[in-house]
Amino acid sequence: MSLAEEILQLEAALRREKVCPEILNFESELVNKVVTAIESKQKLINSITIETIEQQFETQIYQLDLDRIKYLLSNYLRTRLFKIQALAFTIVITNKADMLSRKELAFLEKYYIIKTNLFKKSFLLKIPEEFRSIDHEDHSTSPDTEPEMNKHVFIRALDTIGNCKLPNGQTANINKDDIYLLPYSLIKPLIELKKIDLI
Amino acid sequence: MYTEKSKKLVRELKTSKWLPPYNNILINEISTEITELHGKLLQSLASQNEALTVLQAGCLNRSKRSVLAYLNFRASKLETLRVENGPSIPPHYSHQLSGDEIDYFRKYSALLQEYSQKVSSHLDLTTDLMPPKDLFIEVRVKEDIGDIVLPVSGQVTFKKNTSQLVRREEVAALIRQGVLQQTN
């Protein structure tokens, strides 16, 4: 796969991550490739000795192009980090940790500790011991808001899916390249099968 | 009335543009209320008064959730501040925070830095929050900061009320802190 294709894929991954209410699988292979590409390109740019104006101009264009790739990657990682933070307790309780990369998991573990420490020091140590826990499975006192699974999302079919039963009783005939606005919970299995894409 | 105070606490969050001052007094009052309620809950459990038990447990959990929501909301504001504004808290914000919150900000800041470093040494997650358009930007200096050394450009002098052409990624943090202002 060429770098241009990888970047298109990263763009799509970023879009999916922005739209989807819950955390998606980490695109580890893709991210690794892009990180390697960024590092080698940055080294290449740094090693160019600038002698003429033309060379300087050229280097600047390369650098700007690289900065845009960096932006895309850091935006993807940042979007995921924010989601991990917002859903930290839910991810820990529901054991969603296998969706994260190893680095994200390390981040989450430490984040969970400093967050619970803040809660403990500011408040939980002041109330009776039986009520200090915040990890109830039923979410009765978890500080997170659960992901909004019925949020409507725009989808594009990557394949012909056929009839799909909608919550209001009607059926929709989804063909390839059709665009629909549907509740996330309804189409979740189709995303995992790569039959549709979030847009 | 029970849970009245916790409602007040959560409402306070809406009264300020950023965050209202940390209300330690109210949190302590709510904690006392919870401890009292806990005592009463144990009594009604012993006397097997089911209806009262359910009601008291409900009130207790609600108060607890409200305080946690209050703390959580504040913490998330701090996280956004770290990403948008860099690793230091502006002085007019730090008055609004509790000691524990400032401590949290520092720890979170270190954690974010660590993650960013681990992904790649060539990448800072907070440099570009908007898609970059130009490699060089024109900035106007709002505060006198004198000479500073930048990684690529070397030594640069920023004098108040002057304009300069600088590399975007090197001064991104200074722009977000309000020391420089982009003019093109």
Short mmCIF file of C-alpha atoms in Angstrom, two decimals:
data_model
loop_
_atom_site.label_atom_id
_atom_site.label_comp_id
_atom_site.label_asym_id
_atom_site.label_seq_id
_atom_site.Cartn_x
_atom_site.Cartn_y
_atom_site.Cartn_z
CA MET A 1 0.00 0.00 0.00
CA SER A 2 1.33 3.42 -0.89
CA LEU A 3 1.50 6.26 1.59
CA ALA A 4 -1.27 8.10 -0.27
CA GLU A 5 -3.62 5.15 0.22
CA GLU A 6 -2.65 4.83 3.85
CA ILE A 7 -3.49 8.46 4.39
CA LEU A 8 -6.90 8.02 2.78
CA GLN A 9 -7.50 5.10 5.13
CA LEU A 10 -6.39 7.14 8.10
CA GLU A 11 -8.81 9.87 7.07
CA ALA A 12 -11.61 7.32 6.94
CA ALA A 13 -10.60 5.94 10.34
CA LEU A 14 -10.63 9.44 11.82
CA ARG A 15 -14.08 10.06 10.37
CA ARG A 16 -15.42 6.80 11.77
CA GLU A 17 -13.95 7.54 15.17
CA LYS A 18 -15.46 11.03 15.24
CA VAL A 19 -18.92 9.81 14.37
CA CYS A 20 -19.16 6.58 16.34
CA PRO A 21 -20.50 6.91 19.92
CA GLU A 22 -18.37 4.09 21.34
CA ILE A 23 -14.68 3.36 21.00
CA LEU A 24 -13.67 1.46 17.84
CA ASN A 25 -10.81 -0.95 17.28
CA PHE A 26 -7.41 0.71 17.17
CA GLU A 27 -5.97 0.72 13.62
CA SER A 28 -2.59 -0.43 14.86
CA GLU A 29 -1.14 -1.58 11.55
CA LEU A 30 -2.14 1.60 9.76
CA VAL A 31 -0.89 3.86 12.56
CA ASN A 32 2.43 2.03 12.72
CA LYS A 33 2.94 2.46 8.99
CA VAL A 34 2.12 6.16 9.10
CA VAL A 35 4.35 6.74 12.13
CA THR A 36 7.27 5.03 10.36
CA ALA A 37 6.61 7.08 7.24
CA ILE A 38 6.52 10.32 9.23
CA GLU A 39 9.76 9.53 11.00
CA SER A 40 11.67 8.62 7.86
CA LYS A 41 10.34 11.66 5.97
CA GLN A 42 11.22 13.98 8.80
CA LYS A 43 14.75 12.60 8.86
CA LEU A 44 14.97 13.01 5.11
CA ILE A 45 13.85 16.63 5.25
CA ASN A 46 16.23 17.39 8.10
CA SER A 47 19.14 15.92 6.16
CA ILE A 48 18.68 18.09 3.06
CA THR A 49 21.35 20.76 2.90
CA ILE A 50 19.85 23.94 1.57
CA GLU A 51 22.09 25.78 -0.86
CA THR A 52 19.81 27.39 -3.39
CA ILE A 53 16.50 29.19 -3.12
CA GLU A 54 14.86 26.40 -5.14
CA GLN A 55 16.00 23.80 -2.65
CA GLN A 56 14.67 25.87 0.21
CA PHE A 57 11.33 26.23 -1.51
CA GLU A 58 11.18 22.51 -2.15
CA THR A 59 11.98 21.62 1.46
CA GLN A 60 9.29 23.93 2.71
CA ILE A 61 6.69 22.23 0.56
CA TYR A 62 7.80 18.83 1.82
CA GLN A 63 7.67 20.04 5.40
CA LEU A 64 4.17 21.46 5.04
CA ASP A 65 2.97 18.24 3.46
CA LEU A 66 4.47 16.28 6.32
CA ASP A 67 2.90 18.62 8.87
CA ARG A 68 -0.49 17.85 7.37
CA ILE A 69 0.08 14.12 7.75
CA LYS A 70 1.18 14.73 11.33
CA TYR A 71 -1.98 16.72 11.95
CA LEU A 72 -4.12 13.88 10.63
CA LEU A 73 -2.41 11.30 12.80
CA SER A 74 -2.42 13.38 15.95
CA ASN A 75 -6.07 14.25 15.37
CA TYR A 76 -6.90 10.54 15.13
CA LEU A 77 -4.99 9.73 18.31
CA ARG A 78 -6.39 12.76 20.11
CA THR A 79 -9.98 11.92 19.19
CA ARG A 80 -9.48 8.45 20.60
CA LEU A 81 -7.84 9.73 23.77
CA PHE A 82 -10.75 12.08 24.43
CA LYS A 83 -13.18 9.25 23.95
CA ILE A 84 -11.17 7.01 26.24
CA GLN A 85 -11.21 9.72 28.88
CA ALA A 86 -14.93 10.30 28.57
CA LEU A 87 -15.67 6.58 28.73
CA ALA A 88 -12.82 5.57 31.07
CA PHE A 89 -15.00 3.96 33.72
CA THR A 90 -17.27 2.28 31.19
CA ILE A 91 -14.29 0.81 29.34
CA VAL A 92 -12.79 -0.52 32.57
CA ILE A 93 -16.08 -1.99 33.80
CA THR A 94 -17.24 -3.53 30.53
CA ASN A 95 -13.81 -4.88 29.65
CA LYS A 96 -13.54 -3.11 26.32
CA ALA A 97 -9.80 -2.84 26.80
CA ASP A 98 -8.99 -5.06 23.82
CA MET A 99 -10.17 -2.26 21.51
CA LEU A 100 -7.25 -0.11 22.64
CA SER A 101 -3.61 -0.13 21.64
CA ARG A 102 -1.05 -1.08 24.26
CA LYS A 103 -0.01 2.54 24.67
CA GLU A 104 -3.61 3.65 25.03
CA LEU A 105 -4.17 0.94 27.61
CA ALA A 106 -1.20 2.16 29.62
CA PHE A 107 -2.63 5.66 29.35
CA LEU A 108 -6.06 4.48 30.49
CA GLU A 109 -4.67 2.62 33.50
CA LYS A 110 -2.79 5.65 34.77
CA TYR A 111 -5.67 7.96 33.89
CA TYR A 112 -8.05 5.77 35.86
CA ILE A 113 -5.77 5.95 38.89
CA ILE A 114 -5.33 9.73 38.90
CA LYS A 115 -9.04 10.26 38.30
CA THR A 116 -10.15 7.97 41.12
CA ASN A 117 -7.53 9.59 43.34
CA LEU A 118 -9.04 12.99 42.63
CA PHE A 119 -12.50 11.69 43.52
CA LYS A 120 -11.23 10.03 46.67
CA LYS A 121 -9.28 12.97 48.00
CA SER A 122 -11.94 15.55 47.18
CA PHE A 123 -15.01 13.64 48.25
CA LEU A 124 -15.17 9.88 48.68
CA LEU A 125 -12.97 9.79 51.79
CA LYS A 126 -15.50 12.03 53.51
CA ILE A 127 -18.41 9.61 53.20
CA PRO A 128 -19.03 6.20 54.87
CA GLU A 129 -16.84 3.40 53.61
CA GLU A 130 -19.61 1.20 52.21
CA PHE A 131 -20.50 3.91 49.72
CA ARG A 132 -17.05 4.77 48.44
CA SER A 133 -16.95 2.40 45.50
CA ILE A 134 -17.51 3.90 42.05
CA ASP A 135 -17.22 0.79 39.92
CA HIS A 136 -20.76 -0.53 40.17
CA GLU A 137 -21.67 -2.60 37.19
CA ASP A 138 -25.19 -1.21 37.03
CA HIS A 139 -23.79 2.32 36.45
CA SER A 140 -25.84 3.65 39.36
CA THR A 141 -22.99 5.80 40.59
CA SER A 142 -20.43 5.68 37.81
CA PRO A 143 -19.35 9.20 36.86
CA ASP A 144 -19.37 8.46 33.12
CA THR A 145 -22.30 8.95 30.89
CA GLU A 146 -22.81 5.79 28.88
CA PRO A 147 -22.21 5.95 25.12
CA GLU A 148 -25.35 6.94 23.31
CA MET A 149 -25.89 3.76 21.33
CA ASN A 150 -29.09 4.92 19.66
CA LYS A 151 -27.50 8.05 18.26
CA HIS A 152 -28.27 8.45 14.56
CA VAL A 153 -25.28 8.22 12.27
CA PHE A 154 -24.78 8.65 8.53
CA ILE A 155 -23.69 5.49 6.80
CA ARG A 156 -22.60 4.57 3.30
CA ALA A 157 -23.05 0.99 2.13
CA LEU A 158 -19.85 -0.57 0.82
CA ASP A 159 -21.75 -3.57 -0.45
CA THR A 160 -25.34 -4.49 -1.32
CA ILE A 161 -27.00 -5.37 1.95
CA GLY A 162 -30.59 -5.91 0.94
CA ASN A 163 -33.54 -5.46 3.23
CA CYS A 164 -32.89 -4.03 6.63
CA LYS A 165 -35.61 -3.79 9.26
CA LEU A 166 -35.93 -0.34 10.78
CA PRO A 167 -37.09 0.31 14.36
CA ASN A 168 -40.39 1.85 13.15
CA GLY A 169 -41.39 -1.41 11.44
CA GLN A 170 -40.53 -0.35 7.88
CA THR A 171 -37.83 -2.00 5.85
CA ALA A 172 -35.13 -0.25 3.88
CA ASN A 173 -33.54 -1.76 0.82
CA ILE A 174 -29.88 -0.80 1.09
CA ASN A 175 -27.85 -1.02 -2.10
CA LYS A 176 -24.19 -0.36 -2.67
CA ASP A 177 -23.16 3.30 -2.24
CA ASP A 178 -26.51 4.25 -0.68
CA ILE A 179 -26.39 6.78 2.12
CA TYR A 180 -28.68 6.41 5.12
CA LEU A 181 -29.20 8.01 8.51
CA LEU A 182 -29.80 5.18 10.99
CA PRO A 183 -29.47 4.51 14.72
CA TYR A 184 -25.99 3.28 15.58
CA SER A 185 -27.14 0.23 17.55
CA LEU A 186 -29.00 -1.06 14.49
CA ILE A 187 -26.06 -1.02 12.09
CA LYS A 188 -23.27 -1.84 14.53
CA PRO A 189 -22.86 -5.47 13.37
CA LEU A 190 -22.56 -4.30 9.74
CA ILE A 191 -19.64 -2.03 10.59
CA GLU A 192 -17.76 -4.92 12.09
CA LEU A 193 -18.36 -6.94 8.92
CA LYS A 194 -17.01 -3.95 6.90
CA LYS A 195 -20.24 -3.84 4.87
CA ILE A 196 -20.83 -0.19 5.63
CA ASP A 197 -18.77 2.84 6.51
CA LEU A 198 -19.60 5.71 8.83
CA ILE A 199 -19.45 9.13 7.24
CA MET B 1 -34.60 18.40 52.15
CA TYR B 2 -32.16 15.72 51.06
CA THR B 3 -30.30 16.07 47.75
CA GLU B 4 -31.22 19.77 47.62
CA LYS B 5 -27.62 20.75 48.25
CA SER B 6 -26.22 18.45 45.62
CA LYS B 7 -28.62 19.91 43.10
CA LYS B 8 -27.31 23.35 43.97
CA LEU B 9 -23.73 22.15 43.52
CA VAL B 10 -24.34 20.82 40.03
CA ARG B 11 -26.23 23.96 39.04
CA GLU B 12 -23.30 26.10 40.04
CA LEU B 13 -21.35 24.73 37.09
CA LYS B 14 -23.60 26.65 34.75
CA THR B 15 -23.08 30.01 36.42
CA SER B 16 -19.62 30.60 35.06
CA LYS B 17 -18.09 30.97 31.62
CA TRP B 18 -15.32 28.53 32.45
CA LEU B 19 -15.57 27.04 35.94
CA PRO B 20 -17.02 28.48 39.16
CA PRO B 21 -14.72 28.55 42.23
CA TYR B 22 -14.33 25.13 43.80
CA ASN B 23 -17.05 24.84 46.44
CA ASN B 24 -15.39 22.88 49.20
CA ILE B 25 -17.86 24.05 51.85
CA LEU B 26 -20.85 22.69 49.99
CA ILE B 27 -19.09 19.39 49.27
CA ASN B 28 -18.32 19.03 52.97
CA GLU B 29 -21.95 19.78 53.83
CA ILE B 30 -23.14 17.15 51.37
CA SER B 31 -20.67 14.64 52.82
CA THR B 32 -22.08 15.32 56.29
CA GLU B 33 -25.60 14.90 54.92
CA ILE B 34 -24.61 11.57 53.36
CA THR B 35 -23.03 10.38 56.61
CA GLU B 36 -26.20 11.32 58.51
CA LEU B 37 -28.38 9.64 55.95
CA HIS B 38 -26.21 6.56 56.17
CA GLY B 39 -26.86 6.39 59.92
CA LYS B 40 -30.59 6.66 59.35
CA LEU B 41 -30.41 4.07 56.60
CA LEU B 42 -28.85 1.59 59.00
CA GLN B 43 -31.64 2.28 61.51
CA SER B 44 -34.41 1.72 59.00
CA LEU B 45 -32.65 -1.43 57.78
CA ALA B 46 -32.67 -2.72 61.36
CA SER B 47 -36.35 -1.89 61.80
CA GLN B 48 -37.10 -3.53 58.41
CA ASN B 49 -38.88 -0.49 57.04
CA GLU B 50 -38.45 -1.29 53.36
CA ALA B 51 -40.04 1.78 51.80
CA LEU B 52 -37.94 4.12 53.88
CA THR B 53 -34.77 2.14 53.13
CA VAL B 54 -35.30 2.40 49.38
CA LEU B 55 -35.97 6.11 49.62
CA GLN B 56 -32.95 6.82 51.78
CA ALA B 57 -30.61 4.71 49.65
CA GLY B 58 -31.91 6.51 46.56
CA CYS B 59 -31.24 9.93 48.07
CA LEU B 60 -27.79 8.84 49.15
CA ASN B 61 -26.80 7.55 45.73
CA ARG B 62 -28.19 10.63 44.06
CA SER B 63 -26.14 12.97 46.21
CA LYS B 64 -23.06 10.90 45.59
CA ARG B 65 -23.60 10.90 41.85
CA SER B 66 -24.12 14.65 41.81
CA VAL B 67 -20.84 15.35 43.57
CA LEU B 68 -19.01 12.91 41.30
CA ALA B 69 -20.57 14.55 38.26
CA TYR B 70 -19.45 17.94 39.58
CA LEU B 71 -15.87 16.75 40.03
CA ASN B 72 -15.86 14.89 36.74
CA PHE B 73 -17.10 17.89 34.77
CA ARG B 74 -14.44 20.08 36.32
CA ALA B 75 -11.75 17.51 35.62
CA SER B 76 -12.75 17.29 31.96
CA LYS B 77 -12.55 21.09 31.67
CA LEU B 78 -9.02 20.87 33.03
CA GLU B 79 -8.14 18.25 30.44
CA THR B 80 -9.40 20.49 27.64
CA LEU B 81 -7.41 23.37 29.10
CA ARG B 82 -4.26 21.24 29.04
CA VAL B 83 -4.70 20.31 25.40
CA GLU B 84 -5.63 23.78 24.21
CA ASN B 85 -3.44 25.90 26.39
CA GLY B 86 -0.35 23.89 27.21
CA PRO B 87 1.11 22.62 30.46
CA SER B 88 0.58 25.73 32.60
CA ILE B 89 -2.60 27.01 34.21
CA PRO B 90 -3.31 30.69 33.52
CA PRO B 91 -3.19 32.61 36.85
CA HIS B 92 -6.79 33.86 36.65
CA TYR B 93 -7.94 30.24 36.34
CA SER B 94 -5.91 28.75 39.16
CA HIS B 95 -7.92 30.63 41.81
CA GLN B 96 -11.00 28.69 40.83
CA LEU B 97 -9.41 25.32 41.51
CA SER B 98 -8.80 23.21 44.58
CA GLY B 99 -5.35 21.93 45.51
CA ASP B 100 -6.33 18.43 44.45
CA GLU B 101 -7.47 19.72 41.09
CA ILE B 102 -4.19 21.51 40.45
CA ASP B 103 -2.42 18.30 41.38
CA TYR B 104 -4.67 16.42 38.96
CA PHE B 105 -3.85 18.89 36.19
CA ARG B 106 -0.10 18.32 36.69
CA LYS B 107 -0.43 14.56 36.69
CA TYR B 108 -2.66 14.59 33.63
CA SER B 109 -0.27 16.89 31.84
CA ALA B 110 2.63 14.52 32.49
CA LEU B 111 0.53 11.58 31.37
CA LEU B 112 -0.41 13.22 28.07
CA GLN B 113 3.21 14.13 27.42
CA GLU B 114 4.28 10.57 28.13
CA TYR B 115 1.73 9.12 25.72
CA SER B 116 2.69 11.56 22.99
CA GLN B 117 6.39 10.73 23.40
CA LYS B 118 5.70 7.01 23.28
CA VAL B 119 3.84 7.22 19.97
CA SER B 120 6.61 9.09 18.21
CA SER B 121 9.29 11.57 19.15
CA HIS B 122 8.43 13.55 16.00
CA LEU B 123 4.83 14.07 17.02
CA ASP B 124 3.26 16.36 19.57
CA LEU B 125 -0.43 15.63 19.96
CA THR B 126 -1.27 19.20 20.87
CA THR B 127 0.71 21.21 18.29
CA ASP B 128 -1.91 21.56 15.60
CA LEU B 129 -5.51 21.67 16.74
CA MET B 130 -6.58 23.01 13.35
CA PRO B 131 -5.36 21.75 9.95
CA PRO B 132 -2.11 23.56 9.12
CA LYS B 133 -2.26 25.91 6.11
CA ASP B 134 1.18 27.45 5.96
CA LEU B 135 4.60 26.57 7.21
CA PHE B 136 5.30 30.16 8.20
CA ILE B 137 2.85 32.51 9.80
CA GLU B 138 2.93 36.17 10.65
CA VAL B 139 2.46 36.92 14.31
CA ARG B 140 2.05 40.04 16.36
CA VAL B 141 3.71 40.03 19.76
CA LYS B 142 1.32 40.94 22.58
CA GLU B 143 3.67 40.65 25.54
CA ASP B 144 7.35 41.35 25.95
CA ILE B 145 9.14 38.02 26.24
CA GLY B 146 12.58 38.96 24.99
CA ASP B 147 14.95 36.39 23.52
CA ILE B 148 13.93 32.76 23.23
CA VAL B 149 15.58 29.86 21.48
CA LEU B 150 13.42 27.86 19.08
CA PRO B 151 14.36 24.34 17.90
CA VAL B 152 14.87 25.16 14.19
CA SER B 153 14.93 28.94 13.84
CA GLY B 154 17.40 29.40 16.70
CA GLN B 155 17.33 32.58 18.75
CA VAL B 156 14.39 34.90 18.17
CA THR B 157 13.61 38.18 19.89
CA PHE B 158 9.97 38.89 20.60
CA LYS B 159 9.44 42.54 21.43
CA LYS B 160 6.00 43.84 22.27
CA ASN B 161 3.99 45.30 19.37
CA THR B 162 6.26 44.00 16.62
CA SER B 163 5.34 41.63 13.80
CA GLN B 164 7.39 38.65 12.77
CA LEU B 165 7.35 35.77 10.37
CA VAL B 166 7.90 32.50 12.26
CA ARG B 167 7.49 28.78 11.86
CA ARG B 168 3.99 27.71 12.84
CA GLU B 169 4.78 24.57 14.81
CA GLU B 170 7.39 26.32 16.93
CA VAL B 171 5.08 29.02 18.20
CA ALA B 172 1.77 27.13 18.33
CA ALA B 173 1.90 26.94 22.13
CA LEU B 174 2.70 30.66 22.47
CA ILE B 175 -0.26 31.57 20.26
CA ARG B 176 -2.62 29.52 22.37
CA GLN B 177 -1.27 31.14 25.52
CA GLY B 178 -2.11 34.51 24.02
CA VAL B 179 1.47 35.81 23.96
CA LEU B 180 1.44 35.94 20.17
CA GLN B 181 -1.43 36.61 17.82
CA GLN B 182 -1.64 35.29 14.30
CA THR B 183 -2.24 38.08 11.80
CA ASN B 184 -2.51 36.37 8.40
#
